[in-house]
Coordinates of C-alpha atoms in Angstrom, one line a residue:
Chain A
X22 CA 0.0 -0.1 0.1
X23 CA 1.3 3.5 -0.8
X24 CA 1.9 5.6 2.5
X25 CA 1.4 9.3 2.7
X26 CA 4.5 9.4 4.5
X27 CA 7.7 10.6 2.6
X28 CA 10.7 8.3 3.2
X29 CA 13.6 9.9 5.5
X30 CA 16.0 10.1 2.6
X31 CA 13.7 11.9 0.3
X32 CA 12.8 14.5 3.2
X33 CA 16.6 15.4 3.7
X34 CA 17.4 15.5 -0.2
X35 CA 14.5 17.8 -0.6
X36 CA 15.2 20.1 2.5
X37 CA 18.9 20.2 1.4
X38 CA 17.5 21.2 -1.9
X39 CA 15.6 24.1 -0.7
X40 CA 18.1 25.3 1.8
X41 CA 20.7 25.2 -1.2
X42 CA 18.3 27.6 -3.2
X43 CA 17.7 29.9 0.0
X44 CA 20.7 30.3 1.9
X45 CA 22.9 32.2 -0.4
X46 CA 20.4 35.1 -0.9
X47 CA 19.8 35.5 3.3
X48 CA 23.4 35.5 3.4
X49 CA 23.2 39.1 1.5
X50 CA 20.9 40.2 4.5
X51 CA 23.7 39.7 6.9
X52 CA 26.3 41.1 4.7
X53 CA 24.5 44.5 4.7
X54 CA 25.1 44.8 8.2
X55 CA 28.9 44.1 8.4
X56 CA 31.5 46.7 9.6
X57 CA 34.0 45.1 7.3
X58 CA 34.3 47.4 4.1
X59 CA 37.3 46.0 2.4
X60 CA 36.6 42.1 1.9
X61 CA 33.9 39.4 2.2
X62 CA 35.0 38.5 5.6
X63 CA 33.1 35.6 7.4
X64 CA 32.0 35.8 10.1
X65 CA 31.3 39.4 10.3
X66 CA 33.6 41.4 12.6
X67 CA 30.7 43.7 13.8
X68 CA 27.4 44.7 12.8
X69 CA 26.3 48.4 11.8
X70 CA 23.7 50.6 10.4
X71 CA 26.0 53.1 8.7
X72 CA 26.1 51.5 5.3
X73 CA 22.2 52.3 5.1
X74 CA 22.9 56.1 5.7
X75 CA 26.0 56.1 3.3
X76 CA 23.9 54.3 0.3
X77 CA 20.8 56.7 1.0
X78 CA 23.2 59.8 0.4
X79 CA 24.8 58.3 -3.0
X80 CA 23.4 59.9 -5.9
X81 CA 24.7 57.3 -8.7
X82 CA 22.5 54.8 -6.8
X83 CA 19.5 57.0 -6.7
X84 CA 19.7 57.9 -10.4
X85 CA 20.2 54.3 -11.7
X86 CA 17.3 53.0 -9.3
X87 CA 15.1 55.9 -10.8
X88 CA 15.8 55.0 -14.3
X89 CA 15.3 51.2 -14.0
X90 CA 11.8 52.1 -12.3
X91 CA 10.9 54.0 -15.1
X92 CA 12.2 51.7 -17.6
X93 CA 10.5 48.8 -15.8
X94 CA 7.2 51.0 -15.7
X95 CA 6.9 51.9 -19.3
X96 CA 8.2 48.6 -20.5
X97 CA 5.4 46.8 -18.2
X98 CA 2.6 49.1 -19.8
X99 CA 3.5 48.4 -23.4
X100 CA 3.8 44.5 -22.4
X101 CA 0.4 44.9 -21.0
X102 CA -1.1 46.3 -24.1
X103 CA 0.7 43.9 -26.6
X104 CA 0.6 40.8 -24.6
X105 CA -3.4 41.2 -23.5
X106 CA -4.0 41.8 -27.3
X107 CA -2.2 38.9 -28.5
X108 CA -3.8 36.5 -25.6
X109 CA -7.3 38.0 -26.5
X110 CA -6.5 36.7 -30.0
X111 CA -4.8 33.4 -29.6
X112 CA -7.4 32.2 -26.8
X113 CA -10.7 32.9 -28.7
X114 CA -10.3 31.6 -32.2
X115 CA -7.9 29.3 -34.1
X116 CA -6.9 31.0 -37.1
X117 CA -3.6 30.4 -39.6
X118 CA -0.5 31.0 -37.9
X119 CA -1.7 30.9 -34.5
X120 CA 1.0 28.3 -33.6
X121 CA 3.5 30.6 -35.0
X122 CA 2.4 33.7 -33.2
X123 CA 2.5 32.0 -29.8
X124 CA 6.0 30.7 -30.5
X125 CA 7.0 34.3 -31.5
X126 CA 5.9 35.6 -28.4
X127 CA 8.1 32.9 -26.3
X128 CA 11.1 33.6 -28.5
X129 CA 12.6 36.2 -27.0
X130 CA 12.7 34.5 -23.5
X131 CA 13.3 31.0 -25.0
X132 CA 16.7 31.9 -26.7
X133 CA 19.7 33.2 -24.4
X134 CA 19.6 36.8 -23.5
X135 CA 22.9 37.4 -25.3
X136 CA 21.1 36.5 -28.6
X137 CA 18.3 38.8 -28.1
X138 CA 20.9 41.5 -27.0
X139 CA 22.9 41.2 -29.5
X140 CA 20.5 41.3 -32.5
X141 CA 18.9 44.6 -31.0
X142 CA 22.3 46.1 -31.0
X143 CA 23.4 45.1 -34.5
X144 CA 19.9 46.0 -35.7
X145 CA 20.3 49.5 -34.0
X146 CA 23.5 49.9 -35.6
X147 CA 22.5 49.0 -38.9
X148 CA 19.6 51.3 -38.6
X149 CA 21.6 54.0 -37.2
X150 CA 19.3 54.6 -34.1
X151 CA 21.4 56.3 -31.2
X152 CA 21.4 54.3 -27.9
X153 CA 18.9 56.0 -25.4
X154 CA 16.4 55.3 -22.8
X155 CA 14.0 54.3 -25.4
X156 CA 16.3 51.5 -26.9
X157 CA 16.4 50.0 -23.5
X158 CA 12.5 50.1 -23.3
X159 CA 12.3 48.5 -26.8
X160 CA 14.5 45.6 -25.5
X161 CA 12.4 45.2 -22.2
X162 CA 9.2 45.5 -23.5
X163 CA 9.8 42.7 -26.2
X164 CA 10.7 40.1 -23.7
X165 CA 8.1 41.3 -21.0
X166 CA 5.2 40.3 -23.7
X167 CA 5.6 36.5 -23.0
X168 CA 5.1 37.1 -19.1
X169 CA 1.8 39.1 -19.8
X170 CA 0.7 36.7 -22.3
X171 CA 1.2 33.7 -20.4
X172 CA -0.9 35.1 -17.3
X173 CA -3.6 36.4 -19.6
X174 CA -4.2 33.6 -22.1
X175 CA -5.0 30.9 -19.1
X176 CA -7.5 33.3 -17.9
X177 CA -9.4 34.3 -21.4
X178 CA -9.6 30.5 -21.7
X179 CA -11.7 30.4 -18.6
X180 CA -13.9 33.0 -19.3
X181 CA -16.6 31.6 -21.1
X182 CA -17.7 32.6 -24.5
X183 CA -21.4 32.2 -23.2
X184 CA -21.0 35.1 -20.5
X185 CA -20.0 37.5 -23.5
X186 CA -23.0 36.3 -25.7
X187 CA -25.3 36.6 -22.7
X188 CA -23.8 40.2 -22.0
X189 CA -24.5 41.2 -25.8
X190 CA -28.3 39.7 -25.9
X191 CA -28.8 41.9 -22.9
X192 CA -27.9 44.8 -24.9
X193 CA -24.5 45.6 -24.1
X194 CA -22.2 46.7 -27.0
X195 CA -18.8 44.9 -27.5
X196 CA -17.1 48.1 -25.6
X197 CA -19.3 47.7 -22.9
X198 CA -18.8 44.0 -22.8
X199 CA -15.3 44.3 -22.6
X200 CA -15.4 47.0 -19.7
X201 CA -18.0 45.2 -17.4
X202 CA -17.8 41.4 -18.3
X203 CA -14.2 40.7 -19.8
X204 CA -12.3 43.1 -18.0
X205 CA -13.5 42.2 -14.2
X206 CA -12.9 38.6 -14.9
X207 CA -9.2 39.0 -16.4
X208 CA -8.4 41.9 -14.3
X209 CA -6.2 40.0 -11.4
X210 CA -4.4 38.0 -14.2
X211 CA -3.3 41.0 -15.9
X212 CA -2.4 42.6 -12.6
X213 CA -0.2 39.5 -11.5
X214 CA 1.3 39.6 -15.0
X215 CA 2.2 43.2 -15.1
X216 CA 4.0 42.6 -11.7
X217 CA 6.0 39.8 -13.0
X218 CA 7.0 41.8 -16.1
X219 CA 7.9 44.7 -13.9
X220 CA 10.0 42.2 -11.6
X221 CA 11.8 40.9 -14.9
X222 CA 12.3 44.4 -16.5
X223 CA 13.6 45.9 -13.0
X224 CA 16.3 42.8 -12.9
X225 CA 17.3 42.5 -16.7
X226 CA 20.7 42.9 -17.1
X227 CA 22.0 40.9 -20.1
X228 CA 20.0 42.7 -22.8
X229 CA 20.4 46.0 -21.2
X230 CA 24.1 45.9 -21.5
X231 CA 23.7 45.8 -25.2
X232 CA 20.8 48.2 -25.7
X233 CA 21.9 50.7 -23.3
X234 CA 24.4 53.5 -24.1
X235 CA 25.8 55.6 -21.4
X236 CA 22.9 55.1 -19.0
X237 CA 23.2 52.9 -16.0
X238 CA 20.0 50.9 -14.5
X239 CA 20.4 49.4 -11.3
X240 CA 21.5 46.2 -12.7
X241 CA 24.1 47.7 -14.9
X242 CA 25.2 49.4 -11.8
X243 CA 25.6 46.7 -9.8
X244 CA 27.3 44.6 -12.5
X245 CA 30.0 47.2 -12.7
X246 CA 30.4 46.9 -8.9
X247 CA 30.5 43.0 -9.2
X248 CA 33.4 43.2 -11.9
X249 CA 35.2 46.1 -10.6
X250 CA 34.4 46.3 -6.7
X251 CA 34.5 50.0 -5.7
X252 CA 32.3 50.1 -2.4
X253 CA 31.3 46.8 -1.4
X254 CA 29.2 47.9 1.8
X255 CA 27.3 49.9 -0.5
X256 CA 26.8 47.1 -3.1
X257 CA 25.7 44.9 -0.2
X258 CA 22.8 47.4 1.0
X259 CA 22.0 47.9 -2.8
X260 CA 21.6 44.0 -3.0
X261 CA 19.4 43.5 -0.2
X262 CA 17.1 46.4 -1.2
X263 CA 16.7 44.8 -4.6
X264 CA 15.7 41.4 -3.3
X265 CA 13.2 43.3 -1.2
X266 CA 11.8 45.1 -4.2
X267 CA 11.6 42.0 -6.3
X268 CA 10.3 39.9 -3.5
X269 CA 6.9 42.2 -3.1
X270 CA 5.5 41.9 -6.8
X271 CA 6.3 38.4 -7.0
X272 CA 4.5 37.6 -3.6
X273 CA 1.6 40.1 -4.8
X274 CA 1.3 38.0 -8.2
X275 CA 1.1 34.5 -6.2
X276 CA -1.8 35.8 -4.1
X277 CA -3.4 37.4 -6.9
X278 CA -3.3 34.3 -9.0
X279 CA -3.7 31.5 -6.1
X280 CA -6.3 28.9 -6.5
X281 CA -6.6 29.3 -10.3
X282 CA -5.5 26.6 -12.8
X283 CA -2.5 28.5 -14.2
X284 CA -0.3 30.0 -11.4
X285 CA 1.7 33.1 -12.4
X286 CA 5.5 32.8 -12.7
X287 CA 5.4 29.8 -14.9
X288 CA 6.3 31.6 -18.0
X289 CA 9.8 33.1 -16.8
Chain B
X12 CA -28.5 58.9 -28.2
X13 CA -25.8 60.9 -29.2
X14 CA -23.4 60.7 -32.0
X15 CA -20.4 59.6 -29.9
X16 CA -22.4 56.5 -28.8
X17 CA -23.9 55.9 -32.1
X18 CA -20.6 55.5 -33.7
X19 CA -19.4 53.1 -30.7
X20 CA -22.5 51.2 -31.6
X21 CA -21.9 50.8 -35.2
X22 CA -18.4 49.8 -34.4
X23 CA -19.3 47.4 -32.1
X24 CA -21.9 45.8 -34.6
X25 CA -19.3 45.7 -37.2
X26 CA -16.6 43.8 -34.8
X27 CA -19.1 41.5 -33.9
X28 CA -20.4 40.5 -37.2
X29 CA -16.8 40.5 -38.7
X30 CA -14.9 38.6 -36.2
X31 CA -11.8 38.5 -38.5
X32 CA -11.7 42.0 -38.5
X33 CA -11.4 42.0 -34.6
X34 CA -8.9 39.7 -34.9
X35 CA -6.8 41.4 -37.1
X36 CA -7.1 44.7 -34.5
X37 CA -6.2 42.4 -32.0
X38 CA -3.2 40.6 -33.5
X39 CA -1.6 43.4 -35.5
X40 CA 0.0 45.3 -32.8
X41 CA 2.0 42.5 -31.1
X42 CA 2.7 41.0 -34.5
X43 CA 4.2 44.0 -35.8
X44 CA 5.9 44.6 -32.6
X45 CA 7.5 41.2 -32.5
X46 CA 7.7 40.9 -36.2
X47 CA 9.7 43.8 -36.9
X48 CA 11.7 44.7 -33.6
X49 CA 12.4 41.1 -32.6
X50 CA 12.6 38.9 -35.8
X51 CA 14.1 41.9 -37.6
X52 CA 16.8 42.1 -35.2
X53 CA 17.3 38.3 -35.2
X54 CA 17.9 38.7 -39.1
X55 CA 19.9 41.6 -38.9
X56 CA 22.4 39.2 -36.7
X57 CA 22.0 36.4 -39.0
X58 CA 23.1 38.4 -42.0
X59 CA 26.0 40.0 -40.2
X60 CA 27.5 36.5 -39.8
X61 CA 27.9 35.9 -43.2
X62 CA 30.0 39.0 -43.8
X63 CA 33.7 38.7 -42.7
X64 CA 36.0 41.2 -41.6
X65 CA 39.3 42.4 -43.3
X66 CA 42.2 40.9 -41.0
X67 CA 44.4 43.8 -41.6
X68 CA 42.4 47.0 -41.7
X69 CA 39.6 45.7 -39.5
X70 CA 37.0 46.7 -41.7
X71 CA 33.7 44.6 -42.4
X72 CA 33.4 43.5 -45.8
X73 CA 30.0 43.5 -46.9
X74 CA 30.1 40.3 -49.0
X75 CA 28.4 37.0 -48.4
X76 CA 30.9 34.5 -47.1
X77 CA 31.2 31.4 -44.9
X78 CA 34.8 32.4 -44.2
X79 CA 33.4 33.4 -40.6
X80 CA 31.8 30.4 -39.7
X81 CA 35.3 28.5 -40.7
X82 CA 37.2 30.7 -38.0
X83 CA 34.6 28.9 -35.4
X84 CA 36.9 26.0 -36.2
X85 CA 40.0 27.2 -35.1
X86 CA 41.3 25.4 -31.8
X87 CA 41.0 28.6 -29.7
X88 CA 37.5 29.2 -30.8
X89 CA 36.4 25.6 -31.0
X90 CA 37.6 24.9 -27.5
X91 CA 35.2 27.7 -26.2
X92 CA 32.5 26.0 -27.7
X93 CA 33.3 22.8 -26.2
X94 CA 34.2 24.0 -23.1
X95 CA 30.6 25.7 -22.8
X96 CA 28.9 22.8 -24.2
X97 CA 30.4 20.5 -21.3
X98 CA 29.5 23.2 -18.8
X99 CA 25.6 23.3 -19.7
X100 CA 25.6 19.6 -19.8
X101 CA 27.1 19.3 -16.5
X102 CA 24.8 22.0 -15.0
X103 CA 22.1 20.3 -16.4
X104 CA 22.6 16.9 -14.7
X105 CA 23.4 18.7 -11.8
X106 CA 20.3 20.5 -11.6
X107 CA 18.1 17.4 -12.5
X108 CA 19.9 15.5 -9.6
X109 CA 19.7 18.2 -6.9
X110 CA 16.1 19.2 -8.3
X111 CA 14.3 16.1 -8.7
X112 CA 13.9 15.3 -4.7
X113 CA 12.5 18.8 -4.4
X114 CA 10.1 18.3 -7.2
X115 CA 9.3 14.7 -6.2
X116 CA 8.5 15.9 -2.4
X117 CA 6.7 18.8 -3.7
X118 CA 4.3 16.9 -6.1
X119 CA 3.7 13.6 -4.0
X120 CA 4.0 14.5 0.0
X121 CA 3.6 18.1 0.5
X122 CA 0.1 19.0 1.2
X123 CA -1.7 22.2 2.3
X124 CA 0.8 24.9 4.2
X125 CA 3.8 22.5 2.8
X126 CA 2.6 22.7 -0.8
X127 CA 2.6 26.9 -0.5
X128 CA 5.8 26.8 1.2
X129 CA 7.4 24.6 -1.5
X130 CA 5.7 26.2 -4.4
X131 CA 7.1 29.7 -2.9
X132 CA 10.3 28.1 -2.0
X133 CA 10.9 27.7 -5.8
X134 CA 9.2 30.5 -7.4
X135 CA 11.1 33.2 -4.8
X136 CA 14.6 32.2 -6.3
X137 CA 13.4 32.0 -9.4
X138 CA 12.4 35.4 -9.6
X139 CA 14.8 37.2 -7.4
X140 CA 17.3 39.3 -8.8
X141 CA 19.9 37.4 -11.1
X142 CA 22.7 39.9 -10.2
X143 CA 22.1 39.4 -6.4
X144 CA 22.1 35.7 -6.7
X145 CA 25.4 36.0 -8.6
X146 CA 26.6 38.3 -6.0
X147 CA 25.8 36.0 -3.1
X148 CA 28.1 33.5 -4.4
X149 CA 30.8 35.8 -4.8
X150 CA 30.5 36.2 -1.2
X151 CA 30.1 32.6 -0.5
X152 CA 33.2 31.5 -2.5
X153 CA 35.6 34.4 -1.5
X154 CA 38.9 33.2 0.1
X155 CA 37.9 34.9 3.6
X156 CA 34.0 34.2 2.7
X157 CA 31.9 31.8 4.5
X158 CA 32.6 28.7 2.6
X159 CA 36.5 28.7 3.5
X160 CA 35.7 29.6 7.2
X161 CA 33.4 26.2 7.4
X162 CA 36.2 24.0 5.8
X163 CA 38.7 25.6 8.3
X164 CA 36.4 25.5 11.3
X165 CA 35.9 21.9 10.7
X166 CA 39.4 21.3 10.2
X167 CA 38.8 20.3 6.6
X168 CA 40.9 22.7 5.0
X169 CA 43.4 20.1 3.6
X170 CA 40.4 18.6 1.7
X171 CA 39.4 21.9 0.0
X172 CA 43.1 22.3 -0.9
X173 CA 43.2 18.6 -2.3
X174 CA 40.4 19.0 -4.2
X175 CA 41.4 22.6 -5.9
X176 CA 44.7 21.0 -6.7
X177 CA 43.2 18.7 -9.3
X178 CA 43.6 20.4 -12.8
X179 CA 40.8 21.7 -14.8
X180 CA 37.9 21.7 -12.1
X181 CA 40.2 23.0 -9.6
X182 CA 42.1 26.7 -9.4
X183 CA 43.6 28.9 -7.1
X184 CA 40.6 29.4 -5.1
X185 CA 37.2 28.3 -5.5
X186 CA 35.9 31.8 -6.9
X187 CA 38.2 31.5 -9.8
X188 CA 37.6 27.8 -10.4
X189 CA 35.5 26.1 -12.9
X190 CA 33.6 24.4 -9.7
X191 CA 32.6 27.7 -8.8
X192 CA 31.2 28.9 -12.2
X193 CA 29.0 25.6 -11.9
X194 CA 27.8 25.8 -8.6
X195 CA 26.8 29.2 -9.3
X196 CA 25.2 28.3 -12.9
X197 CA 23.4 25.5 -10.9
X198 CA 22.3 27.8 -8.1
X199 CA 20.8 30.4 -10.7
X200 CA 19.1 27.8 -13.0
X201 CA 17.7 25.2 -10.6
X202 CA 14.0 26.4 -10.3
X203 CA 13.9 26.1 -14.2
X204 CA 14.3 22.3 -13.8
X205 CA 12.2 21.9 -10.8
X206 CA 9.1 23.4 -12.0
X207 CA 8.5 21.2 -15.2
X208 CA 9.5 18.0 -12.9
X209 CA 7.0 19.1 -10.4
X210 CA 4.4 19.5 -13.2
X211 CA 5.2 16.0 -14.7
X212 CA 5.2 14.4 -11.5
X213 CA 2.0 15.9 -10.5
X214 CA 0.1 14.4 -13.4
X215 CA 1.1 10.5 -12.4
X216 CA -1.9 9.0 -11.0
X217 CA -1.3 7.8 -7.6
X218 CA -3.4 4.6 -8.7
X219 CA -0.5 3.7 -11.0
X220 CA 2.0 3.5 -8.2
X221 CA -0.2 1.5 -5.8
X222 CA -0.9 -0.8 -8.8
X223 CA 2.9 -1.2 -9.3
X224 CA 3.3 -1.8 -5.6
X225 CA 0.3 -4.1 -5.8
X226 CA 2.0 -6.1 -8.5
X227 CA 4.9 -6.8 -6.2
X228 CA 7.3 -4.0 -7.3
X229 CA 9.9 -2.8 -4.5
X230 CA 9.5 1.2 -3.8
X231 CA 12.6 1.4 -5.7
X232 CA 11.4 -0.5 -8.7
X233 CA 8.3 1.4 -8.9
X234 CA 10.6 4.6 -8.7
X235 CA 13.1 3.3 -11.5
X236 CA 10.3 1.4 -13.8
X237 CA 7.0 3.7 -13.3
X238 CA 7.6 7.2 -11.8
X239 CA 11.1 7.7 -13.7
X240 CA 10.0 7.2 -17.2
X241 CA 7.0 9.2 -16.7
X242 CA 8.9 12.1 -15.1
X243 CA 11.3 11.6 -18.2
X244 CA 9.3 14.6 -20.4
X245 CA 9.6 16.8 -17.2
X246 CA 13.1 16.6 -17.0
X247 CA 14.0 17.0 -20.5
X248 CA 11.5 20.4 -20.5
X249 CA 13.5 21.3 -17.6
X250 CA 16.9 20.7 -19.3
X251 CA 15.6 22.7 -22.2
X252 CA 15.7 25.5 -19.9
X253 CA 19.1 24.9 -17.9
X254 CA 21.3 24.1 -20.8
X255 CA 20.0 27.1 -23.0
X256 CA 20.3 29.5 -20.2
X257 CA 23.8 28.3 -19.6
X258 CA 24.9 28.4 -23.1
X259 CA 24.2 31.9 -23.6
X260 CA 25.1 33.4 -20.1
X261 CA 28.3 35.5 -20.1
X262 CA 28.0 37.2 -16.8
X263 CA 28.6 34.4 -14.3
X264 CA 31.8 32.8 -15.8
X265 CA 33.2 36.8 -16.1
X266 CA 32.4 37.0 -12.0
X267 CA 33.1 33.3 -10.8
X268 CA 35.5 31.4 -12.7
X269 CA 38.8 31.1 -14.5
X270 CA 40.2 33.0 -17.4
X271 CA 39.0 30.6 -19.7
X272 CA 36.2 31.8 -22.3
X273 CA 32.8 30.7 -22.6
X274 CA 30.6 31.2 -25.9
X275 CA 28.7 34.4 -24.2
X276 CA 31.8 36.0 -23.3
X277 CA 33.2 35.7 -26.8
X278 CA 30.1 36.9 -28.4
X279 CA 30.5 39.9 -26.1
X280 CA 34.2 40.7 -26.3
X281 CA 34.0 40.3 -30.2
X282 CA 31.3 42.6 -30.6
X283 CA 32.5 45.2 -28.2
X284 CA 36.3 45.9 -27.9
X285 CA 37.3 43.8 -30.8
X286 CA 34.8 45.2 -33.1
X287 CA 34.7 41.8 -35.2
X288 CA 30.7 41.8 -35.4
X289 CA 30.7 39.0 -37.9
X290 CA 32.8 36.7 -35.9
X291 CA 30.2 37.5 -32.5
X292 CA 27.3 36.9 -34.8
X293 CA 28.7 33.5 -35.9
X294 CA 29.4 32.8 -32.1
X295 CA 25.8 34.0 -31.4
X296 CA 24.4 31.6 -34.2
X297 CA 26.0 28.5 -32.3
X298 CA 23.5 28.4 -29.1
X299 CA 20.6 28.8 -31.8
X300 CA 21.7 25.9 -33.7
X301 CA 22.4 23.6 -30.7
X302 CA 19.1 24.7 -29.0
X303 CA 17.2 24.0 -32.3
X304 CA 18.9 20.6 -32.5
X305 CA 18.1 20.0 -28.8
X306 CA 14.6 21.1 -29.0
X307 CA 14.0 18.7 -32.2
X308 CA 15.0 15.8 -29.9
X309 CA 13.1 17.1 -26.9
X310 CA 10.0 17.1 -29.3
X311 CA 10.4 13.9 -30.2
X312 CA 10.6 12.9 -26.8
X313 CA 7.3 14.3 -26.0
X314 CA 8.9 17.1 -23.7
X315 CA 6.8 20.0 -24.6
X316 CA 3.7 18.8 -23.0
X317 CA 5.4 18.9 -19.8
X318 CA 6.0 22.6 -20.2

């Protein structure tokens, strides 16, 4: 008979696996408070809140942060628009090229980021488009579409066609039906997709290194610090803030899509 | 009724009567965006890989040639490709080994609160910042960091030193060894392996495992002959991600690892300081071709149903 108690070995292996996935991130939280500023010494010689104040006063961190927030917001809006349209089209009808469209949406995230990055860069070069805020957004929106699409398409399939027809029979036009019947049904999926797209864009570095000119998003700032460390304590604090900033949308997306057949995050 | 609403009503009627028009309106913006920006760029890249660079002047010659692809087979470049593929394979196997128990426990035994904990436990690392994850390993693997401290405290420093003395996988310290690179890759991509395995395991009916037991199979036999073959599409689906992501990454080996290059680093270096865009493009085509081949095999094994 099959028992519902897991064998001890499996429990230990699963626990170790989870620990492997979480302990490194937790370490960041400890390092943000260390008094050591020259090396990555363990155990930390002492704890201090000083580096939070130092980081707060750094203009380059604030500029990078605000650029990242702007890029992520605009990319999310574009991705929400394109992803929702695409999901609506793919979920409601079978048409010629439907498979091709869904493949096209997934491709930017299925192929390694470096390929998306260098492709965009060589295209910008060929078309003589100078690098700017908008070239970053162009790249980010392209790979964020898939996240919104994945969330929206699952929900669209669950909104039954009879609901839409009932609304039309009762005299609502297409726009009213969209506003009062379809939108309330898909809104949480869109919100979840939007949050995940935001987190994805906020964190993206590989494509950004190819599509940004002189500007520094927060991940690019961090990459610089990783390659050539200047002020380790500031990096530690920024790393901790980034963990928290991305943690919140993911948790939000989880609670918004909990209990539905498809849960957010599967599309990354 | 005002003219404004009249127009909306007639437009609405038109869309209802002509679903194809509505479909066209829906599909056109995303298709144009992805078609022009993304596919256009991909073709621009592909086209560049058929150009070549004049070795003396460094000027790109816009004539179609396979010369640049030929350069990939120079020993120095070919080594890069082999090294990357071996690493991608090792990371994939490692992720399957470490990830399988987590996925198995989450799919079979975790209930209620634990189900949510396991779900978030995989989802949080998946979505948390890539660079922060890499950074955390820089802290761990540093000479003065926690791992060395742990080995010293346990009086096992000699073991670590003996391991680091092994050529190829060793090095001066963990943070500049291939083992370090492997660990970071494994850490960063493992959620991508766990999710599809879990999805495929959750589809295995309980009754099938009970039937196997009733027919006299020992637990390990059930695991080997019933569960594992059914979970294989999930493992392959996960391996698509771990393999592809490792092939294209250039940041992890740059931050943690030896000075020996990977494909991503070669692409980055050739398009940047070296200004050899054709060779960079040809290098970028390598992961595309490898992935196309890999996907073709995966499709034949039915891995896409587990995605």
